Tab-separated table of C-alpha atoms and ligand atoms in Angstrom:
chain	number	residue	atom	x	y	z
A	1	MET	CA	-0.105	-0.158	0.033
A	2	SER	CA	1.770	3.645	-1.301
A	3	LEU	CA	1.458	6.036	1.349
A	4	LEU	CA	2.537	9.006	-0.283
A	5	ARG	CA	1.318	9.418	-4.124
A	6	ALA	CA	2.516	11.295	-7.393
A	7	THR	CA	0.185	10.004	-10.836
A	8	ASP	CA	1.425	11.446	-13.576
A	9	VAL	CA	2.371	13.963	-12.659
A	10	SER	CA	3.505	17.296	-15.524
A	11	LYS	CA	5.104	20.467	-14.487
A	12	SER	CA	5.919	22.931	-17.110
A	13	TYR	CA	7.435	26.731	-16.458
A	14	GLY	CA	6.996	28.421	-19.440
A	15	ASP	CA	7.610	26.462	-21.873
A	16	LEU	CA	10.157	24.615	-20.974
A	17	GLU	CA	8.716	21.294	-19.230
A	18	VAL	CA	10.251	19.634	-16.419
A	19	LEU	CA	8.415	17.173	-15.540
A	20	HIS	CA	6.845	14.994	-17.428
A	21	GLY	CA	4.395	12.656	-16.248
A	22	VAL	CA	6.076	11.410	-13.320
A	23	THR	CA	4.423	8.401	-11.482
A	24	PHE	CA	6.101	7.990	-8.109
A	25	ASP	CA	5.132	5.780	-5.535
A	26	ILE	CA	6.682	5.426	-1.422
A	27	GLU	CA	5.051	2.650	1.584
A	28	SER	CA	4.899	3.948	4.966
A	29	GLY	CA	8.436	2.418	6.411
A	30	GLN	CA	10.563	3.199	3.052
A	31	VAL	CA	13.345	5.120	2.023
A	32	LYS	CA	14.124	6.189	-1.651
A	33	ALA	CA	16.884	7.839	-2.626
A	34	ILE	CA	17.236	9.632	-5.480
A	35	ILE	CA	19.935	10.476	-7.388
A	36	GLY	CA	20.387	11.830	-10.965
A	37	PRO	CA	21.972	14.885	-12.952
A	38	SER	CA	21.588	18.794	-11.977
A	39	GLY	CA	18.419	20.489	-13.389
A	40	SER	CA	16.248	17.052	-14.454
A	41	GLY	CA	13.939	17.437	-12.364
A	42	LYS	CA	14.112	16.061	-8.528
A	43	SER	CA	13.889	19.810	-6.859
A	44	THR	CA	10.581	20.209	-8.815
A	45	LEU	CA	9.389	16.186	-8.877
A	46	LEU	CA	9.883	16.966	-4.209
A	47	ARG	CA	8.107	20.699	-4.652
A	48	CYS	CA	5.140	19.246	-6.104
A	49	LEU	CA	5.339	16.529	-3.711
A	50	ALA	CA	5.052	18.805	-0.784
A	51	LEU	CA	2.442	20.639	-2.785
A	52	LEU	CA	4.472	23.984	-2.685
A	53	GLU	CA	4.167	23.286	-6.459
A	54	GLU	CA	0.904	23.401	-7.904
A	55	PRO	CA	1.476	20.068	-10.853
A	56	ASP	CA	-0.124	21.138	-14.297
A	57	ARG	CA	-0.896	17.257	-14.744
A	58	GLY	CA	-1.169	14.353	-12.145
A	59	ALA	CA	-2.426	14.816	-8.665
A	60	VAL	CA	-0.022	14.046	-5.438
A	61	THR	CA	-2.090	11.907	-2.787
A	62	LEU	CA	-1.696	11.001	0.508
A	63	GLY	CA	-2.937	7.871	1.767
A	64	ASP	CA	-6.202	8.597	-0.412
A	65	ALA	CA	-6.122	11.933	0.124
A	66	PRO	CA	-3.749	15.496	-0.720
A	67	PRO	CA	-1.387	16.054	2.108
A	68	GLY	CA	-2.879	18.570	4.863
A	69	PRO	CA	-0.594	21.167	6.212
A	70	GLY	CA	2.473	20.196	8.147
A	71	GLU	CA	1.885	16.416	6.417
A	72	VAL	CA	4.933	16.456	4.515
A	73	GLY	CA	8.199	17.886	5.268
A	74	MET	CA	10.079	19.283	3.622
A	75	VAL	CA	13.715	20.377	4.470
A	76	PHE	CA	15.870	22.147	1.882
A	77	GLN	CA	19.337	22.664	0.133
A	78	ARG	CA	19.844	25.612	2.220
A	79	PHE	CA	17.750	25.237	5.248
A	80	ASN	CA	15.727	28.040	4.862
A	81	LEU	CA	15.366	28.497	8.872
A	82	PHE	CA	13.380	31.932	9.664
A	83	GLN	CA	16.592	34.262	10.043
A	84	ASN	CA	14.598	36.286	12.643
A	85	MET	CA	13.678	33.958	14.486
A	86	SER	CA	15.928	31.797	17.538
A	87	ALA	CA	16.445	28.171	16.248
A	88	LEU	CA	13.863	27.176	19.187
A	89	ASP	CA	11.431	29.681	17.750
A	90	ASN	CA	11.930	28.416	14.459
A	91	VAL	CA	11.271	24.861	15.026
A	92	MET	CA	7.229	26.161	17.701
A	93	CYS	CA	6.647	27.888	14.965
A	94	GLY	CA	4.192	25.851	12.697
A	95	LEU	CA	3.420	24.300	15.794
A	96	VAL	CA	1.832	27.921	16.571
A	97	GLU	CA	0.978	29.383	13.238
A	98	VAL	CA	-0.421	26.067	11.811
A	99	ARG	CA	-1.437	23.197	14.966
A	100	ARG	CA	-2.458	26.232	16.537
A	101	LEU	CA	-0.515	24.769	20.116
A	102	GLU	CA	-0.316	27.288	23.097
A	103	LYS	CA	2.755	28.546	23.451
A	104	SER	CA	3.874	26.795	26.528
A	105	GLU	CA	3.347	23.917	25.054
A	106	ALA	CA	5.140	24.547	21.828
A	107	ARG	CA	8.171	25.667	23.486
A	108	GLN	CA	8.156	22.080	25.470
A	109	GLN	CA	7.610	19.910	22.377
A	110	ALA	CA	10.365	22.413	20.386
A	111	ARG	CA	12.566	21.843	23.103
A	112	ALA	CA	11.832	17.979	22.638
A	113	PHE	CA	12.894	17.714	19.018
A	114	LEU	CA	16.058	20.607	19.409
A	115	ASP	CA	17.188	17.951	21.770
A	116	ARG	CA	16.463	14.757	19.301
A	117	VAL	CA	18.906	16.564	16.897
A	118	GLY	CA	20.902	17.206	19.499
A	119	LEU	CA	21.042	21.053	20.065
A	120	ALA	CA	18.903	20.910	23.299
A	121	ASP	CA	21.338	23.770	23.953
A	122	LYS	CA	21.546	26.262	20.825
A	123	GLY	CA	17.488	27.038	20.934
A	124	ALA	CA	18.764	30.314	21.966
A	125	GLN	CA	21.172	30.757	18.869
A	126	PHE	CA	19.747	32.479	16.469
A	127	PRO	CA	20.710	31.191	12.484
A	128	ASP	CA	23.245	33.544	11.585
A	129	GLU	CA	25.239	32.810	15.059
A	130	LEU	CA	25.077	28.102	14.262
A	131	SER	CA	27.173	26.245	11.731
A	132	GLY	CA	25.307	24.723	8.654
A	133	GLY	CA	25.725	21.189	9.908
A	134	GLN	CA	23.425	22.893	13.039
A	135	GLN	CA	20.892	24.886	10.847
A	136	GLN	CA	20.352	21.619	9.122
A	137	ARG	CA	19.105	19.466	11.945
A	138	VAL	CA	17.490	22.482	13.212
A	139	ALA	CA	15.670	22.145	10.567
A	140	ILE	CA	15.100	18.586	10.862
A	141	ALA	CA	13.561	19.583	13.493
A	142	ARG	CA	11.039	22.389	12.646
A	143	ALA	CA	9.295	19.706	10.123
A	144	LEU	CA	9.389	16.749	12.629
A	145	VAL	CA	7.784	18.992	15.055
A	146	MET	CA	5.028	18.971	12.616
A	147	ARG	CA	4.955	15.005	12.674
A	148	PRO	CA	4.676	14.223	9.365
A	149	LYS	CA	3.636	11.569	7.898
A	150	ALA	CA	6.355	11.534	5.602
A	151	MET	CA	9.814	13.575	5.350
A	152	LEU	CA	11.256	15.176	1.818
A	153	PHE	CA	15.004	15.606	1.974
A	154	ASP	CA	16.294	18.138	-1.548
A	155	GLU	CA	20.741	17.840	-1.275
A	156	PRO	CA	20.180	18.407	2.746
A	157	THR	CA	23.862	17.793	3.269
A	158	SER	CA	25.071	19.416	-0.578
A	159	ALA	CA	25.786	22.665	1.217
A	160	LEU	CA	27.664	22.026	3.731
A	161	ASP	CA	31.440	21.804	4.319
A	162	ILE	CA	32.552	18.410	3.960
A	163	GLU	CA	33.176	18.350	7.590
A	164	LEU	CA	29.115	18.442	8.870
A	165	VAL	CA	27.766	16.030	6.541
A	166	ARG	CA	28.285	13.315	9.137
A	167	GLU	CA	25.973	14.920	12.252
A	168	VAL	CA	23.558	15.184	8.917
A	169	LEU	CA	23.470	11.842	7.589
A	170	ASP	CA	23.382	10.741	11.221
A	171	VAL	CA	20.477	12.136	12.342
A	172	ILE	CA	18.738	11.473	8.623
A	173	GLU	CA	20.193	7.568	9.404
A	174	SER	CA	18.726	7.617	12.518
A	175	LEU	CA	15.091	8.457	11.191
A	176	ALA	CA	15.882	5.702	9.576
A	177	ARG	CA	15.627	3.329	12.330
A	178	GLU	CA	13.039	4.685	13.381
A	179	GLY	CA	10.860	4.296	10.394
A	180	MET	CA	9.958	6.748	8.923
A	181	THR	CA	9.146	7.468	5.138
A	182	MET	CA	11.217	9.756	3.374
A	183	VAL	CA	12.726	10.490	0.016
A	184	VAL	CA	15.952	11.854	0.401
A	185	VAL	CA	17.614	13.898	-3.407
A	186	THR	CA	21.187	13.146	-2.682
A	187	HIS	CA	24.487	12.896	-4.347
A	188	GLU	CA	26.234	10.834	-1.334
A	189	MET	CA	26.073	7.247	-2.602
A	190	ARG	CA	27.148	5.212	0.284
A	191	PHE	CA	24.336	7.067	1.942
A	192	ALA	CA	22.118	6.027	-0.966
A	193	GLN	CA	22.988	2.090	-0.481
A	194	HIS	CA	22.927	1.926	2.638
A	195	VAL	CA	20.457	3.570	4.312
A	196	ALA	CA	17.919	3.820	1.197
A	197	SER	CA	15.557	0.954	0.187
A	198	SER	CA	15.499	1.467	-3.459
A	199	VAL	CA	17.620	3.862	-5.088
A	200	LEU	CA	16.160	6.516	-8.372
A	201	MET	CA	17.508	7.273	-10.898
A	202	MET	CA	15.921	10.870	-12.813
A	203	ASP	CA	16.771	12.257	-16.162
A	204	GLU	CA	15.132	15.206	-18.247
A	205	GLY	CA	12.276	15.181	-16.299
A	206	ARG	CA	11.329	11.210	-16.014
A	207	ILE	CA	12.351	8.793	-13.943
A	208	VAL	CA	14.505	6.515	-15.794
A	209	GLU	CA	15.143	3.733	-13.380
A	210	GLU	CA	14.388	1.844	-10.095
A	211	ALA	CA	15.830	-0.127	-8.101
A	212	PRO	CA	17.327	-1.512	-5.126
A	213	PRO	CA	20.193	-0.191	-3.823
A	214	ASP	CA	22.773	-3.129	-4.198
A	215	GLN	CA	21.329	-3.508	-8.030
A	216	PHE	CA	21.284	-0.548	-8.539
A	217	PHE	CA	25.126	0.134	-8.035
A	218	SER	CA	26.405	-3.033	-8.853
A	219	ALA	CA	24.203	-4.123	-12.107
A	220	PRO	CA	22.301	-0.579	-12.774
A	221	LYS	CA	20.146	-0.985	-16.566
A	222	GLU	CA	20.120	1.585	-17.901
A	223	GLU	CA	22.686	3.332	-20.142
A	224	ARG	CA	21.938	7.036	-18.459
A	225	THR	CA	22.220	5.637	-15.049
A	226	GLN	CA	26.192	3.586	-16.110
A	227	ARG	CA	26.802	6.854	-17.348
A	228	PHE	CA	25.923	9.138	-14.544
A	229	LEU	CA	27.356	6.068	-11.892
A	230	SER	CA	30.487	6.201	-14.057
A	231	LEU	CA	30.634	10.260	-13.841
A	232	VAL	CA	30.182	10.642	-10.180
A	233	GLU	CA	32.883	7.812	-8.646
B	1	MET	CA	31.204	85.373	18.741
B	2	LEU	CA	29.405	87.654	16.417
B	3	ALA	CA	29.377	91.438	16.614
B	4	SER	CA	25.895	91.922	16.114
B	5	PHE	CA	24.783	88.680	17.644
B	6	ASP	CA	22.130	88.682	19.969
B	7	THR	CA	22.826	86.374	22.963
B	8	HIS	CA	19.442	87.113	24.590
B	9	LEU	CA	16.934	87.690	21.722
B	10	PHE	CA	18.078	84.247	20.609
B	11	TRP	CA	17.343	82.339	23.839
B	12	GLN	CA	14.539	84.521	23.971
B	13	ALA	CA	13.687	83.313	20.870
B	14	LEU	CA	14.573	79.564	21.371
B	15	SER	CA	12.541	79.367	24.816
B	16	SER	CA	9.605	81.145	23.123
B	17	GLY	CA	5.369	79.447	23.431
B	18	PRO	CA	5.590	79.698	20.287
B	19	TYR	CA	8.722	78.222	19.287
B	20	TRP	CA	8.143	75.558	20.916
B	21	ARG	CA	4.388	74.632	20.123
B	22	GLY	CA	5.889	75.506	15.864
B	23	ALA	CA	8.818	72.548	16.897
B	24	LEU	CA	5.928	70.215	18.943
B	25	THR	CA	3.170	70.539	15.615
B	26	ALA	CA	5.627	69.806	13.409
B	27	LEU	CA	7.290	66.858	15.019
B	28	GLU	CA	3.714	65.601	15.675
B	29	LEU	CA	2.591	65.981	12.036
B	30	THR	CA	6.160	63.864	11.075
B	31	ALA	CA	4.723	61.387	13.743
B	32	VAL	CA	1.172	61.054	12.172
B	33	ALA	CA	2.256	61.739	8.841
B	34	LEU	CA	4.232	59.030	8.224
B	35	SER	CA	2.617	56.480	10.411
B	36	THR	CA	-0.507	56.816	8.242
B	37	ALA	CA	1.719	56.785	5.135
B	38	LEU	CA	3.350	53.204	6.275
B	39	ILE	CA	0.412	51.910	6.503
B	40	ILE	CA	-1.328	53.372	3.232
B	41	GLY	CA	2.068	52.573	1.196
B	42	PHE	CA	1.989	48.868	2.689
B	43	PHE	CA	-1.343	48.719	0.826
B	44	VAL	CA	0.385	50.332	-2.220
B	45	ALA	CA	3.032	48.128	-2.265
B	46	LEU	CA	1.444	44.986	-1.718
B	47	GLY	CA	-0.563	46.251	-5.001
B	48	VAL	CA	2.217	46.643	-6.791
B	49	LEU	CA	3.483	42.721	-6.066
B	50	SER	CA	-0.517	41.285	-6.745
B	51	GLN	CA	-0.789	38.609	-8.958
B	52	ARG	CA	-3.692	40.695	-10.168
B	53	ARG	CA	-3.561	43.178	-12.868
B	54	TRP	CA	-5.865	45.743	-11.808
B	55	VAL	CA	-4.486	45.563	-8.027
B	56	ARG	CA	-1.005	46.749	-9.534
B	57	GLY	CA	-2.428	48.972	-12.098
B	58	PHE	CA	-4.607	51.094	-9.729
B	59	ALA	CA	-0.826	50.830	-7.165
B	60	TRP	CA	1.114	51.916	-10.158
B	61	SER	CA	-0.976	54.772	-11.193
B	62	TYR	CA	-0.995	55.715	-7.037
B	63	ASN	CA	2.838	56.241	-6.847
B	64	TRP	CA	3.528	57.793	-10.121
B	65	LEU	CA	-0.041	60.695	-9.485
B	66	PHE	CA	1.710	61.605	-6.305
B	67	ARG	CA	5.640	61.269	-6.703
B	68	ALA	CA	4.506	63.046	-10.919
B	69	THR	CA	3.388	66.373	-8.761
B	70	PRO	CA	4.394	69.002	-6.536
B	71	THR	CA	3.354	68.543	-2.610
B	72	LEU	CA	2.907	71.946	-2.436
B	73	LEU	CA	0.540	71.268	-5.079
B	74	GLN	CA	-1.067	68.395	-3.270
B	75	LEU	CA	-0.739	71.089	-0.223
B	76	TYR	CA	-3.212	73.912	-1.923
B	77	PHE	CA	-5.034	70.600	-3.350
B	78	VAL	CA	-6.383	69.585	-0.451
B	79	TRP	CA	-6.642	73.068	1.156
B	80	ASP	CA	-8.919	75.356	-1.022
B	81	VAL	CA	-9.902	72.472	-4.134
B	82	LEU	CA	-11.037	69.180	-1.338
B	83	PRO	CA	-13.791	71.594	0.893
B	84	THR	CA	-15.043	73.519	-2.393
B	85	LEU	CA	-15.950	69.340	-3.880
B	86	TRP	CA	-16.722	68.141	-0.935
B	87	HIS	CA	-18.737	69.717	1.552
B	88	GLY	CA	-17.826	67.601	4.520
B	89	PHE	CA	-14.407	68.439	4.383
B	90	ALA	CA	-15.932	72.080	4.963
B	91	GLY	CA	-16.610	71.650	8.202
B	92	SER	CA	-14.826	73.102	11.235
B	93	TRP	CA	-12.722	69.727	11.829
B	94	PHE	CA	-10.326	70.456	8.767
B	95	THR	CA	-7.439	72.413	10.084
B	96	PRO	CA	-4.965	73.197	8.508
B	97	PHE	CA	-3.268	70.362	10.261
B	98	MET	CA	-5.972	67.751	9.801
B	99	ALA	CA	-4.821	69.294	6.133
B	100	ALA	CA	-1.100	69.036	5.777
B	101	TRP	CA	-1.495	65.633	7.873
B	102	ILE	CA	-4.192	64.651	4.678
B	103	ALA	CA	-1.354	65.861	1.822
B	104	LEU	CA	1.420	64.301	3.548
B	105	SER	CA	0.302	60.674	3.839
B	106	LEU	CA	-0.950	60.320	0.532
B	107	ASN	CA	2.616	61.813	-0.889
B	108	GLU	CA	4.978	59.758	1.709
B	109	ALA	CA	2.979	56.858	0.757
B	110	ALA	CA	4.099	56.896	-2.356
B	111	TYR	CA	7.702	56.838	-1.424
B	112	LEU	CA	7.408	54.107	1.412
B	113	SER	CA	5.898	51.794	-0.807
B	114	GLU	CA	8.413	51.979	-2.441
B	115	ILE	CA	11.011	51.688	0.179
B	116	ILE	CA	8.589	49.013	1.391
B	117	ARG	CA	8.226	47.096	-1.925
B	118	SER	CA	11.540	46.664	-2.141
B	119	GLY	CA	12.615	45.456	1.344
B	120	LEU	CA	9.763	43.255	0.705
B	121	MET	CA	11.219	41.660	-2.617
B	122	SER	CA	15.156	41.613	-1.157
B	123	VAL	CA	14.294	39.330	1.485
B	124	ASP	CA	15.022	35.100	0.204
B	125	PRO	CA	12.499	33.232	-1.445
B	126	GLY	CA	13.224	30.814	0.534
B	127	GLN	CA	12.336	31.905	3.684
B	128	GLU	CA	7.907	31.700	2.128
B	129	LEU	CA	8.985	28.367	1.165
B	130	ALA	CA	9.857	27.060	3.939
B	131	GLY	CA	6.896	28.769	5.581
B	132	ARG	CA	4.364	26.856	3.238
B	133	ALA	CA	5.752	23.873	3.263
B	134	LEU	CA	5.390	24.400	7.554
B	135	GLY	CA	2.143	24.897	6.012
B	136	MET	CA	1.771	28.337	7.194
B	137	SER	CA	-0.507	30.568	5.311
B	138	HIS	CA	0.525	33.370	3.665
B	139	ARG	CA	-1.259	36.180	6.175
B	140	SER	CA	1.272	33.940	8.443
B	141	ILE	CA	4.150	34.142	6.144
B	142	LEU	CA	4.243	37.318	5.759
B	143	ARG	CA	3.771	38.579	9.591
B	144	ARG	CA	6.052	36.668	11.034
B	145	VAL	CA	8.376	36.257	8.887
B	146	ILE	CA	9.023	37.758	5.937
B	147	MET	CA	7.617	41.939	7.285
B	148	PRO	CA	10.045	41.694	10.326
B	149	GLN	CA	12.747	41.437	7.887
B	150	ALA	CA	11.720	43.852	5.217
B	151	ILE	CA	11.542	45.973	8.560
B	152	ARG	CA	14.944	45.303	9.623
B	153	ILE	CA	16.372	45.904	5.638
B	154	ALA	CA	13.703	49.500	5.072
B	155	ILE	CA	14.468	51.125	8.279
B	156	PRO	CA	17.157	53.129	7.431
B	157	PRO	CA	15.668	54.678	4.938
B	158	ILE	CA	12.378	55.333	6.819
B	159	GLY	CA	14.930	57.001	9.033
B	160	ASN	CA	15.784	59.656	5.319
B	161	GLU	CA	12.078	59.566	5.130
B	162	PHE	CA	11.337	60.603	8.606
B	163	ILE	CA	13.942	64.114	8.587
B	164	THR	CA	12.957	64.446	4.670
B	165	LEU	CA	9.002	64.490	5.968
B	166	LEU	CA	10.072	66.709	8.873
B	167	LYS	CA	11.213	68.927	6.402
B	168	LEU	CA	8.336	68.850	4.485
B	169	THR	CA	5.880	70.633	7.288
B	170	SER	CA	7.016	73.869	6.956
B	171	LEU	CA	5.126	73.512	3.280
B	172	ALA	CA	2.407	73.668	5.573
B	173	SER	CA	3.524	77.386	7.010
B	174	ILE	CA	1.681	78.317	3.305
B	175	ILE	CA	-1.719	77.092	4.540
B	176	SER	CA	-1.587	79.319	7.954
B	177	LEU	CA	-0.513	76.064	9.638
B	178	HIS	CA	1.987	77.576	12.653
B	179	GLU	CA	5.226	75.058	12.950
B	180	LEU	CA	8.553	75.939	13.219
B	181	LEU	CA	8.940	78.053	9.847
B	182	THR	CA	6.433	80.325	11.234
B	183	ALA	CA	7.585	80.998	14.294
B	184	SER	CA	10.628	81.778	12.823
B	185	THR	CA	9.293	84.532	9.727
B	186	GLN	CA	6.758	85.833	12.364
B	187	LEU	CA	10.222	86.847	15.242
B	188	THR	CA	11.867	88.366	12.053
B	189	ALA	CA	9.265	90.583	10.947
B	190	ALA	CA	8.356	91.912	15.302
B	191	LYS	CA	12.617	91.506	15.159
B	192	PHE	CA	13.776	92.710	11.641
B	193	GLU	CA	16.644	90.163	12.929
B	194	TYR	CA	17.222	87.517	10.710
B	195	THR	CA	19.972	85.945	12.916
B	196	GLU	CA	18.827	84.412	15.727
B	197	PRO	CA	15.193	83.806	14.813
B	198	LEU	CA	16.578	81.497	12.454
B	199	LEU	CA	19.419	79.799	13.999
B	200	ALA	CA	16.967	78.803	17.252
B	201	ALA	CA	14.790	77.165	14.359
B	202	LEU	CA	17.676	75.409	13.393
B	203	VAL	CA	18.736	74.056	16.725
B	204	TYR	CA	15.077	72.799	17.016
B	205	TYR	CA	15.314	70.807	13.597
B	206	LEU	CA	19.075	69.701	14.702
B	207	VAL	CA	17.630	68.460	18.448
B	208	ILE	CA	14.426	66.589	16.689
B	209	VAL	CA	16.871	64.729	13.906
B	210	SER	CA	19.382	63.784	16.722
B	211	VAL	CA	16.628	62.237	18.671
B	212	LEU	CA	15.092	60.299	16.255
B	213	MET	CA	18.872	59.088	14.678
B	214	ALA	CA	19.187	58.106	18.366
B	215	ILE	CA	15.730	56.485	17.980
B	216	GLN	CA	16.716	54.714	14.555
B	217	ALA	CA	19.698	52.821	16.063
B	218	ARG	CA	18.001	51.232	18.549
B	219	LEU	CA	15.440	49.866	16.723
B	220	GLU	CA	17.889	48.735	14.065
B	221	ARG	CA	19.652	46.507	17.087
B	222	LYS	CA	16.483	45.415	18.352
B	223	PHE	CA	15.702	43.654	14.388
B	224	THR	CA	19.392	42.333	14.917
B	225	TRP	CA	18.820	38.454	14.993
B	226	THR	CA	21.548	37.403	17.625
B	227	SER	CA	21.767	36.003	21.253
B	228	ASN	CA	24.179	38.871	21.306
B	229	ARG	CA	22.475	42.027	22.213
B	230	ARG	CA	25.115	44.205	22.648
B	231	GLY	CA	27.221	41.475	20.859
B	232	ARG	CA	28.052	43.071	16.795
B	233	ARG	CA	26.820	45.442	14.642
B	234	VAL	CA	25.572	43.258	11.932
B	235	ALA	CA	25.408	46.402	9.032
B	236	PRO	CA	21.692	45.701	6.583
B	237	PRO	CA	22.061	44.609	3.300
B	238	ALA	CA	22.145	47.981	1.130
B	239	MET	CA	19.322	49.425	-0.774
B	240	PRO	CA	19.237	51.709	-3.334
B	241	ALA	CA	18.228	55.313	-2.164
B	242	VAL	CA	15.098	56.630	-2.791
B	243	SER	CA	15.343	60.099	-4.239
B	244	HIS	CA	13.650	62.313	-3.121
B	245	ASP	CA	15.087	65.979	-5.079
B	246	ALA	CA	12.333	68.260	-5.466
B	247	ARG	CA	9.492	67.200	-3.759
C	301	ADP	N1	10.649	28.352	-10.693
C	301	ADP	C1	11.185	28.192	-11.737
C	301	ADP	N2	11.158	28.795	-12.640
C	301	ADP	C2	11.699	29.332	-13.936
C	301	ADP	N3	12.614	27.000	-13.929
C	301	ADP	C3	12.510	26.543	-13.098
C	301	ADP	C4	11.580	27.203	-11.693
C	301	ADP	N4	12.482	25.773	-11.272
C	301	ADP	C5	13.342	24.725	-11.935
C	301	ADP	N5	13.649	25.437	-13.546
C	301	ADP	C6	13.840	24.499	-13.977
C	301	ADP	O1	13.621	23.491	-14.301
C	301	ADP	C7	14.866	22.207	-14.455
C	301	ADP	C8	13.950	21.074	-13.756
C	301	ADP	O2	15.210	22.234	-11.627
C	301	ADP	P1	15.116	21.088	-11.030
C	301	ADP	O3	14.217	20.621	-10.356
C	301	ADP	O4	15.961	22.494	-9.635
C	301	ADP	O5	16.419	20.638	-11.191
C	301	ADP	P2	17.096	19.146	-10.019
C	301	ADP	O6	16.600	19.178	-8.741
C	301	ADP	O7	17.292	18.343	-10.285
C	301	ADP	O8	19.093	20.177	-10.105
C	301	ADP	C9	15.604	23.247	-14.503
C	301	ADP	O9	16.055	23.603	-16.287
C	301	ADP	C10	15.304	24.350	-13.982
C	301	ADP	O10	15.754	25.738	-14.330
C	302	MG	MG1	18.556	20.476	-7.254
């Protein structure tokens, strides 16, 4: 039974068709890694799944209805933390503004989630005062606190200095162990190989190939996948 | 000291009732006109950024109308022409202060809307995207995320507008509003002396602007997001100056 599903989704920007009738689905508890060259439509697909972008054709469903507010969490390449709020306020914001919780209750839950990403002592810091890795972990806590049914990660470590990549991947891996349903666009091939239940290759607005990681990396079927893998390795 | 400088007259001017009241009137007018203009300017800015064509057209026409015509003409128009068009403006409530308030607010809103618009546009679009990903409403994102960041960027140019507006209030002397300039010209006429009365008015303007600059510095610190308030001073992003020559 699929949890999150995009059916025959197409999206154009002006004359440029970026997604050509993509069908994608993910079951509860699965982790899917998406790889592919820059400009192939990976971010656009994720934005459609998070309802940040309205598809021109096709539909996105969570269970059997469109996702509700905060039900699909999104983590961005450049963190996008609210610059005018402390780490704690960033995490609280959705609970107060969307879930309409009391401030004290929201603060308590936000603290617990900051602790969950190992930043219990950074609640008072502002985004400018945190390292990239810390900012991305706050961003993950901000999405998680909404209790999403699925999490989407758009190249969550691409903007990070190399020594900060691990702390973010560790958080994502621990989520995978807890059974969180996740779609991760990534260039971290080792991460894809070890954590994903399946790996997808996207190119020119289409899903070219999907396979379990062992098969995907050792014996890719499509010529385009082979070419891409030989370039990144 | 200048040979002919009459220190006594200078102090007399500085501490006289008309000067005090004139300065207070100028300050009040600036404050209420700027506040009103901020509200109107905010909606005009949203209008300029609107998806709807007719809203954009309306907002654009507003800015065009009030920027293309001299402020002085607008003042005369509100004071002399409005009451003949609408009898509601012929009542005793329609004082020179009210007329100047209306004219300067409408005029200033056209300039502020541009400042507010560039403030809103300079906020990283990723901020809005993150808010939408959390399921926040458009209003909520504007209020909690985009406006505070836009205000930070807009504070310095709005401070400039305050100063411009303070100086523009002297125009209202032509519709017989008793502000600072009126006080000094009346004293000049009575004493046949220019130096001391005008110098006293100058001192008032300098004091008001200095106080304003102190307030502005405090506001800028308040809108600098750091956990250490005393800490570093973060320079705000540069922003193109809006020219206000020849208003
Ligand atoms: N908001 C947008 N407006 C216009 N073109 C866009 C927009 N977002 C993405 N594109 C274009 O769509 C294509 C796919 O982009 P994207 O989904 O970001 O690819 P990827 O994430 O795989 O690098 C690119 O050619 C990009 O330039
Ligand atoms: Mg991308």
